[in-house]
Coordinates of C-alpha atoms and ligand atoms in Angstrom, one line a residue:
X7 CA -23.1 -8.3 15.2
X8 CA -20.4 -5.3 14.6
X9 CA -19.0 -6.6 11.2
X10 CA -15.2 -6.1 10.4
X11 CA -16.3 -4.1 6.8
X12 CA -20.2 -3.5 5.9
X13 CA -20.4 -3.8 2.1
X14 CA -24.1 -3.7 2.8
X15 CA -24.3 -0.2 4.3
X16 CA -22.1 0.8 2.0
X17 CA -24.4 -0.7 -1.0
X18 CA -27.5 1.4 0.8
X19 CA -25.5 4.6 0.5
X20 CA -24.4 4.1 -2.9
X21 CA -26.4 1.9 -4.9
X22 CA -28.1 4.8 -6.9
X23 CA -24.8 6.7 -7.9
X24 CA -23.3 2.9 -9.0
X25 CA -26.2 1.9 -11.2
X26 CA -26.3 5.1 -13.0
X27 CA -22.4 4.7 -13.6
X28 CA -22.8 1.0 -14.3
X29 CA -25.8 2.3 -17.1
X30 CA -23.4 4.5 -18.4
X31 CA -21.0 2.1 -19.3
X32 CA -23.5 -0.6 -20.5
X33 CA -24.8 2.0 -23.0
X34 CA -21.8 3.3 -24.0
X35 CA -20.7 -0.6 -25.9
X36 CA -17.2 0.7 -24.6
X37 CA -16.4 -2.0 -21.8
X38 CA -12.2 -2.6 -21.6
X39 CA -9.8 0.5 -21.6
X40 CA -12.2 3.4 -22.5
X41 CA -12.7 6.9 -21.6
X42 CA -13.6 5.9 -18.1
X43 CA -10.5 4.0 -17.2
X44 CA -8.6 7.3 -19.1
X45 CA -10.7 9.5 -16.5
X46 CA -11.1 7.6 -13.4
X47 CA -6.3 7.6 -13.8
X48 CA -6.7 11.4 -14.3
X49 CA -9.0 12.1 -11.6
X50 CA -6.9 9.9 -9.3
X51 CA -3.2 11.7 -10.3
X52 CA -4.9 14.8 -9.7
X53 CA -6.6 13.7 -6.1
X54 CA -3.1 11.9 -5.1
X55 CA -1.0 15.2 -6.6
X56 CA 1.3 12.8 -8.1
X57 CA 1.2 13.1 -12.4
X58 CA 0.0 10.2 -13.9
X59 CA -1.6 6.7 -13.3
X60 CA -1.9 3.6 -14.6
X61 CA -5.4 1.6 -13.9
X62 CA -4.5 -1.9 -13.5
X63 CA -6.0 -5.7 -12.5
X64 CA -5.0 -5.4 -8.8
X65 CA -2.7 -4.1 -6.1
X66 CA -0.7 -6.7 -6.9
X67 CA 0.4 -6.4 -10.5
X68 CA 0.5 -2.9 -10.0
X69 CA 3.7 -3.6 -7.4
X70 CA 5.2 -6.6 -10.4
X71 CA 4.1 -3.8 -13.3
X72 CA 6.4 -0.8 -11.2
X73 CA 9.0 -2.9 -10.0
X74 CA 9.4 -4.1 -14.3
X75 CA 9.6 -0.6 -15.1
X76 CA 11.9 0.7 -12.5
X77 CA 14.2 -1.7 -13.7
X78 CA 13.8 -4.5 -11.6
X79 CA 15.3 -7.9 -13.6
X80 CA 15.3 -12.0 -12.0
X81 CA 18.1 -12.3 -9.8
X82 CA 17.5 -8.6 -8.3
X83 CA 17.4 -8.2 -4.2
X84 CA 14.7 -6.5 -3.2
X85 CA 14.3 -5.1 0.0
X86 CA 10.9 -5.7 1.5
X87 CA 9.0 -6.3 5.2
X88 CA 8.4 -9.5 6.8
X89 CA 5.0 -8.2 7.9
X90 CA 2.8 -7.4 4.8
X91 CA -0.2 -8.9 3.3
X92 CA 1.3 -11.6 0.7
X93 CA 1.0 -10.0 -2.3
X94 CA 3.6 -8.0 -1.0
X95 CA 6.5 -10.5 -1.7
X96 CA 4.8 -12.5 -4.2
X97 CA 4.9 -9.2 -6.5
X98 CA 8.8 -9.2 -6.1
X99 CA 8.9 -13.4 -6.7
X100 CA 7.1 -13.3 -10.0
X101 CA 9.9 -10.8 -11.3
X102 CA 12.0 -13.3 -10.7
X103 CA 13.8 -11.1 -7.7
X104 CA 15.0 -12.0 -4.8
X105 CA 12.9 -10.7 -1.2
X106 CA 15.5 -9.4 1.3
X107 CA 13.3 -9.2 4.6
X108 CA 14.4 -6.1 7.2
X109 CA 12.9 -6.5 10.2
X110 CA 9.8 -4.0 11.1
X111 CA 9.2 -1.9 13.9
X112 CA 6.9 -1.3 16.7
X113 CA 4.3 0.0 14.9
X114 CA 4.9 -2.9 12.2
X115 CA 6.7 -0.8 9.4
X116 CA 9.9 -1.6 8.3
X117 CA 12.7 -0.4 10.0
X118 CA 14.8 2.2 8.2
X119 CA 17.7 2.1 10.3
X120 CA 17.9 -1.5 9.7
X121 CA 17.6 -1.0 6.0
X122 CA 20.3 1.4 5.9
X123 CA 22.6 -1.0 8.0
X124 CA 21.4 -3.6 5.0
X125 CA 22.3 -1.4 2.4
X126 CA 25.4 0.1 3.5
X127 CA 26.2 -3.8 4.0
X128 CA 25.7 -5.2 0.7
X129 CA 25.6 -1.9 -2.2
X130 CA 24.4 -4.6 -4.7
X131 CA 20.5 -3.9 -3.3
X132 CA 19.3 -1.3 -5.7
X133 CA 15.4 -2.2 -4.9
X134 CA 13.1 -1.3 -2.6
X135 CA 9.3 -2.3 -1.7
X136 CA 8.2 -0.3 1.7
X137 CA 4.8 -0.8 2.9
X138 CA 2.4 1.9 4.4
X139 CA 1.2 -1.2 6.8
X140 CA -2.4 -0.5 8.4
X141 CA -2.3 3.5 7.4
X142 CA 0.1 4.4 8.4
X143 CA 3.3 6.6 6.6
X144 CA 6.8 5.0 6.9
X145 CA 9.2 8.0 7.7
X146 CA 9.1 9.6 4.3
X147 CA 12.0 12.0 5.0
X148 CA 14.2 9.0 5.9
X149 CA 13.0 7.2 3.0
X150 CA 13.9 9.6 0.8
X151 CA 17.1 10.3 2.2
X152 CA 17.9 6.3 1.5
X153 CA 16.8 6.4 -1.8
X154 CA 19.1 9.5 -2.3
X155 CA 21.9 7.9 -0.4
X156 CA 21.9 4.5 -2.2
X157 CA 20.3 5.2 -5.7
X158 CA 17.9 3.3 -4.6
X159 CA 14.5 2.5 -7.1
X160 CA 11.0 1.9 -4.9
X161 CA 8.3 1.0 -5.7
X162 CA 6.2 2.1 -2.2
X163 CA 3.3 -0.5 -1.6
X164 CA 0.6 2.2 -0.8
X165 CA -2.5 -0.6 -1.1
X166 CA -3.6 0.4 3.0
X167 CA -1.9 3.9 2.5
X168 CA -4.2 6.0 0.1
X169 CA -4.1 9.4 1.6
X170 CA -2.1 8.7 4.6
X171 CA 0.4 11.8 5.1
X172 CA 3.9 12.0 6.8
X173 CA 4.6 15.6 7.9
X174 CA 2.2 16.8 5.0
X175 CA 4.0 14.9 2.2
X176 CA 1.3 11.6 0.7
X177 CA 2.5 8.4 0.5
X178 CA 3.6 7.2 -2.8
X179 CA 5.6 10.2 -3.7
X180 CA 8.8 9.3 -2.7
X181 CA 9.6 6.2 -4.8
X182 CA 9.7 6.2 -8.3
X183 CA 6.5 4.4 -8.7
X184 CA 3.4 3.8 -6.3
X185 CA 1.1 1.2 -5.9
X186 CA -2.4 0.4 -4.7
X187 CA -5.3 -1.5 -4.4
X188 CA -8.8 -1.4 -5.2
X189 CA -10.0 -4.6 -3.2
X190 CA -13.2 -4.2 -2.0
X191 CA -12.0 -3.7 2.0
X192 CA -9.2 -1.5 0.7
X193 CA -10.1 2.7 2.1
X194 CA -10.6 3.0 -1.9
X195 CA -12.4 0.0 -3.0
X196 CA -14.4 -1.4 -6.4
X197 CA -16.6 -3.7 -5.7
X198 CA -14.3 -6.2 -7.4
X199 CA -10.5 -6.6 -8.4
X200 CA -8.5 -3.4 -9.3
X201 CA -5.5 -1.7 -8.4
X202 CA -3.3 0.9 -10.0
X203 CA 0.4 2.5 -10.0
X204 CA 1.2 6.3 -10.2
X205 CA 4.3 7.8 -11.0
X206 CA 5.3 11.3 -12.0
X207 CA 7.9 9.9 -14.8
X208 CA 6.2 9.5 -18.1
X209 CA 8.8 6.6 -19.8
X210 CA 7.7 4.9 -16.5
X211 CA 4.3 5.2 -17.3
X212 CA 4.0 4.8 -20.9
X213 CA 5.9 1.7 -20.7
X214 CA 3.4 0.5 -17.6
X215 CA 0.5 0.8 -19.8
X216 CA 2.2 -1.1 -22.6
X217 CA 2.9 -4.3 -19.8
X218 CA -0.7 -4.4 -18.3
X219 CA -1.7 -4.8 -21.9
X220 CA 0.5 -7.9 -23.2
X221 CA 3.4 -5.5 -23.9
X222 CA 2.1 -4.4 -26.9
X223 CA 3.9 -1.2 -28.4
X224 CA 0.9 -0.7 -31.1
X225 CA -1.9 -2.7 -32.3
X226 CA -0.8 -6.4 -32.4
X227 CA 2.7 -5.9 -32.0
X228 CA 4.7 -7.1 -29.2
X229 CA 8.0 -5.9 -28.5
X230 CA 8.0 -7.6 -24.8
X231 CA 6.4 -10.1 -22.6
X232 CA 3.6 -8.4 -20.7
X233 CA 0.2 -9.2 -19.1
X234 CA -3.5 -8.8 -19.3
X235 CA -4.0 -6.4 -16.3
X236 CA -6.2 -3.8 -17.3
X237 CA -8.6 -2.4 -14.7
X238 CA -12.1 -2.0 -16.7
X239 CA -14.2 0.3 -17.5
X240 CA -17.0 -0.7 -14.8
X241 CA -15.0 -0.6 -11.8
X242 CA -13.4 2.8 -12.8
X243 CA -16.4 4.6 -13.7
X244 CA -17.8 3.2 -9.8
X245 CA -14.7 4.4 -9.0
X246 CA -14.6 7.8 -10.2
X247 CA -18.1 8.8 -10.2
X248 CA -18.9 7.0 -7.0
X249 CA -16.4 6.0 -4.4
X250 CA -13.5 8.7 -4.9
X251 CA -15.7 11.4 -4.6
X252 CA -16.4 9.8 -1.3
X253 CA -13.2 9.0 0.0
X254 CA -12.7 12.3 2.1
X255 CA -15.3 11.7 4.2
X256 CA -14.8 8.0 4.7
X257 CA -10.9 9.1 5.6
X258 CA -12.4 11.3 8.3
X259 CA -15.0 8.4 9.5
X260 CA -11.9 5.8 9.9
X261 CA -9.8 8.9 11.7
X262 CA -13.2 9.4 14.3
X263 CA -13.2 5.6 15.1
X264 CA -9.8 5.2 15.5
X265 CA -9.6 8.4 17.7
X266 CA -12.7 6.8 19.9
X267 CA -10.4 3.8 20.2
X268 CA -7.4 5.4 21.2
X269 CA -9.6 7.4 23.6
X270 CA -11.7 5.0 25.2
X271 CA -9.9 1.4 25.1
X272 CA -7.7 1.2 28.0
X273 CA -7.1 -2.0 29.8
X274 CA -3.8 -3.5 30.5
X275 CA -3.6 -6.9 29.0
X276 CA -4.0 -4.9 25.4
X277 CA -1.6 -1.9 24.2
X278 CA -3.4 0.2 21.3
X279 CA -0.2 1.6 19.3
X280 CA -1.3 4.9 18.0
X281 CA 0.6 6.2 14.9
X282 CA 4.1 6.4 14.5
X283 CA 5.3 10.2 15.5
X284 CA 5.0 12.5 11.6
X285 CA 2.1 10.0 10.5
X286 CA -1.1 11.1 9.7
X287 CA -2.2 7.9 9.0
X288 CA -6.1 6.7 6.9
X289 CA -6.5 3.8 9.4
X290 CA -6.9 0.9 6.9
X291 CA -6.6 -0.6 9.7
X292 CA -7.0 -0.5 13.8
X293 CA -4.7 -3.5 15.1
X294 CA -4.1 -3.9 18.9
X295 CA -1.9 -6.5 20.8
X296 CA -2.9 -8.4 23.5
X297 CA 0.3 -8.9 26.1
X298 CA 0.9 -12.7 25.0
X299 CA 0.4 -15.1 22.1
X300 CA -0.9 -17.7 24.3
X301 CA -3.9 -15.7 25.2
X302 CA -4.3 -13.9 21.7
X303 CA -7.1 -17.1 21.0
X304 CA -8.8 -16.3 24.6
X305 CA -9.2 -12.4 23.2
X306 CA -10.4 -13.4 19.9
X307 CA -13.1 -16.1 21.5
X308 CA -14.2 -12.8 23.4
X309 CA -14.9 -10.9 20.6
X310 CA -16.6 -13.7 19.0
X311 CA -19.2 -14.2 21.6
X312 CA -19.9 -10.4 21.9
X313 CA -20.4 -10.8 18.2
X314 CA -17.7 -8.7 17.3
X315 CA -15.9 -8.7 13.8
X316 CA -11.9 -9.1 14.1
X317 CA -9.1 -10.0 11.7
X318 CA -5.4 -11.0 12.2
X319 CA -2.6 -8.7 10.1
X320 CA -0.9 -11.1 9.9
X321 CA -0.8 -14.2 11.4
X322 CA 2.4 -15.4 9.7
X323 CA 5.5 -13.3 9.2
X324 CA 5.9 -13.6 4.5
X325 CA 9.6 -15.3 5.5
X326 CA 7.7 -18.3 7.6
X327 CA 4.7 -18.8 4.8
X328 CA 5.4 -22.4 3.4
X329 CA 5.3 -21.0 -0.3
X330 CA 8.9 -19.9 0.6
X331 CA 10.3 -23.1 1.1
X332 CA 11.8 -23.9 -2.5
X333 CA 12.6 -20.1 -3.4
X334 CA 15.2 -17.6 -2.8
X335 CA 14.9 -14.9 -0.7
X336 CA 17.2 -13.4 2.4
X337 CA 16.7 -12.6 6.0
X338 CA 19.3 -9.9 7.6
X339 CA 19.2 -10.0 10.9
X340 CA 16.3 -11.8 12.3
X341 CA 12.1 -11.1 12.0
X342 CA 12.2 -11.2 15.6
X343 CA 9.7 -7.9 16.4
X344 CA 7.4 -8.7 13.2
X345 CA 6.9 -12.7 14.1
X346 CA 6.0 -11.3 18.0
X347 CA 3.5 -8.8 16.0
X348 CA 1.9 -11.3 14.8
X349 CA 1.8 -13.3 17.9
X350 CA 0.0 -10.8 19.5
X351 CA -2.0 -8.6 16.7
X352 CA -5.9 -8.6 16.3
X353 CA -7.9 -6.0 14.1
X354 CA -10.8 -4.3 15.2
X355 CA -13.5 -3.5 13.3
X356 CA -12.5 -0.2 11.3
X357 CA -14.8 1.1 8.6
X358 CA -16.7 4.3 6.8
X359 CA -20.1 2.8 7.9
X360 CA -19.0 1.8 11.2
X361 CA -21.4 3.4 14.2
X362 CA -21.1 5.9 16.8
X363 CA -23.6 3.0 19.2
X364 CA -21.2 0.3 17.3
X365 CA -18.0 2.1 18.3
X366 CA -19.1 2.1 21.8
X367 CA -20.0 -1.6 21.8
X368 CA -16.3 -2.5 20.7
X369 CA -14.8 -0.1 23.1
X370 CA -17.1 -1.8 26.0
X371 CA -15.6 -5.1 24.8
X372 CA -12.3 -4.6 24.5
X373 CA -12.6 -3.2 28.0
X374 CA -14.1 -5.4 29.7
X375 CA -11.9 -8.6 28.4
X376 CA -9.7 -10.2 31.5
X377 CA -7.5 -11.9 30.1
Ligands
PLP452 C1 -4.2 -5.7 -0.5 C2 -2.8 -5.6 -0.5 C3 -2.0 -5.9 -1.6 C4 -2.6 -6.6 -2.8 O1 -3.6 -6.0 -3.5 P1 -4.6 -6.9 -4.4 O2 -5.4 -5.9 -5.1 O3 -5.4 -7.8 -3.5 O4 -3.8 -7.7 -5.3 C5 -0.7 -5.6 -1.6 N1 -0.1 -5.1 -0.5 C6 -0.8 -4.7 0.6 C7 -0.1 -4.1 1.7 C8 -2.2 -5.0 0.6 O5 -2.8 -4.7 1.7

């Protein structure tokens, strides 16, 4: 069985480095926003070269926390992507704002030209949520140039991003505010819930830390309506002792795999994308598309009997989910290219412990598949 993630391996390799950080924080009777959580955001601003950051409950209040304190109010449209994992939209819903879908492009990231056509359209848009889908960068000179161009405020969702690169320049520096995610399969994950925002604006982030911690301005006084979002003192010291100092080298074991795929998978009834052109992307994840929804089942039942991990991302483009139904939101244009992406996308498995003899094994399959 080639698994999708290995929590297991990864458990062998770190288990030792963990406890020691986990006995560390038991002893130190210090358990919710401590000096760990204060280290692990330091460590991390420094690692992502972007000032400061916030450690928060998950990816996705870190999106709801930055798009509050860029401004964001109910009634807001938002530009986002069809093709995202949920939390994407639902970030921009619990604001209160309204989801503007822009199509995405081949490579399933939203399509800038499209979103300039949407915001030369209708000026009222002043909001932005991009997402780095899969690893890869969005064009982040053109992203910048439409933030310029249209005083635009982003929040970039940088959950499968963390050190993806576009021409040199990380993801999460062009918006105001980045987020991400500490879920488990995430390229930077606790083992648990966590997530966090950077910014390099300190009103941003002072008033971030006061939302993820029931808006208080000082002890027991509350000046706004915030939450209880606070990433704890367990997962970031994991996090800082444990898995960021390993995150280089598991970047460059996802960059090997998906290299070996690109290399070695080559059969015409599945196209392998590659990486948009400027994108050095962290391969959160390695999607391919077989050359027809009606025989995306037949590829998957494949994999399945070789015993091969696979995932879907995403099955159902955000604008089709049923939890739309009653609430606002806008479509311009249509969601043509990202509901055929999901038609026709499966995941292989991509991961730090994945091996060379594994590798090989999917490659063979994915080969070998007629169709
Ligand atoms: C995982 C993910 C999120 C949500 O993160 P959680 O920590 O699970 O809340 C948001 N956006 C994208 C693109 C993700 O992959």
């Amino acid at each position: 069985m080639v698994g999708l993630n290995d929590f297991v391996r990864q458990w062998q390799d770190t288990q030792q480095d963990t406890l020691e950080a986990v006995r560390r924080v038991g002893e130190s009777g210090w358990y919710v926003l401590g000096k760990e959580v204060a280290q692990f955001e330091s460590e991390l601003a420094r690692w992502w070269k972007i000032d400061h950051a916030v450690g928060v409950g998950s990816g996705l209040d870190a999106i709801e926390i930055g798009l509050r304190v860029v401004g964001c109010k109910p009634g807001d449209k938002v530009l986002t992507t069809p093709l995202s994992a949920f939390a994407t939209t639902l970030a921009i819903l619990r604001v209160g704002a309204v989801p503007v879908f822009v199509d995405c492009d081949r490579y399933g990231l939203i399509d800038l030209a499209q979103c300039e056509e949407t915001l030369r359209a209708d000026p009222g848009i002043r909001f932005m949520v991009p997402v780095h889908l899969y690893g890869h960068s969005l064009n982040l000179a053109r992203l910048r140039e439409l933030r310029e161009r249209f005083e635009l405020r982003i929040v970039e969702d940088c959950a499968q991003s963390i050190g993806a690169e576009f021409e040199g320049m990380r993801t999460g520096t062009v918006g105001q505010v980045a987020a991400t995610s500490f879920y488990p399969t995430k390229n930077l994950g606790a083992i648990g819930d966590g997530g966090a925002l950077l910014s390099a604006d300190a009103d941003l982030v002072t008033h971030a830390r006061r939302l993820r911690d029931y808006g208080q301005c000082a002890k027991y006084r509350h000046d706004e309506i915030g939450l209880n979002s606070r990433l704890d003192e367990l997962q970031a010291a994991i996090l800082k002792h444990v898995h960021l100092p390993r995150l280089p080298l598991w970047t460059k074991r996802r960059r090997e795999v998906a290299g070996a795929y690109r290399a070695g998978i080559n059969n015409s009834r599945l196209a392998v994308p590659g990486s948009p052109t400027g994108s050095s992307s962290c391969w959160h994840l390695f999607p391919v598309h077989v050359a027809a929804a009606e025989v995306k089942s037949c590829f998957m039942d494949h994999l399945r009997r070789r015993g091969i991990g696979f995932g879907e991302h995403y099955p159902v483009p955000i604008p089709d989910q049923r939890a739309l139904t009653d609430v606002k939101y806008e479509v311009r244009g249509s969601c043509e290219v990202a509901r055929g992406l999901c038609a026709t996308e499966v995941s292989l498995p991509i991961h730090p412990y994945l091996r060379d003899d594994e590798v090989e094994t999917v490659i063979a399959a994915s080969n070998e598949w007629s169709g």
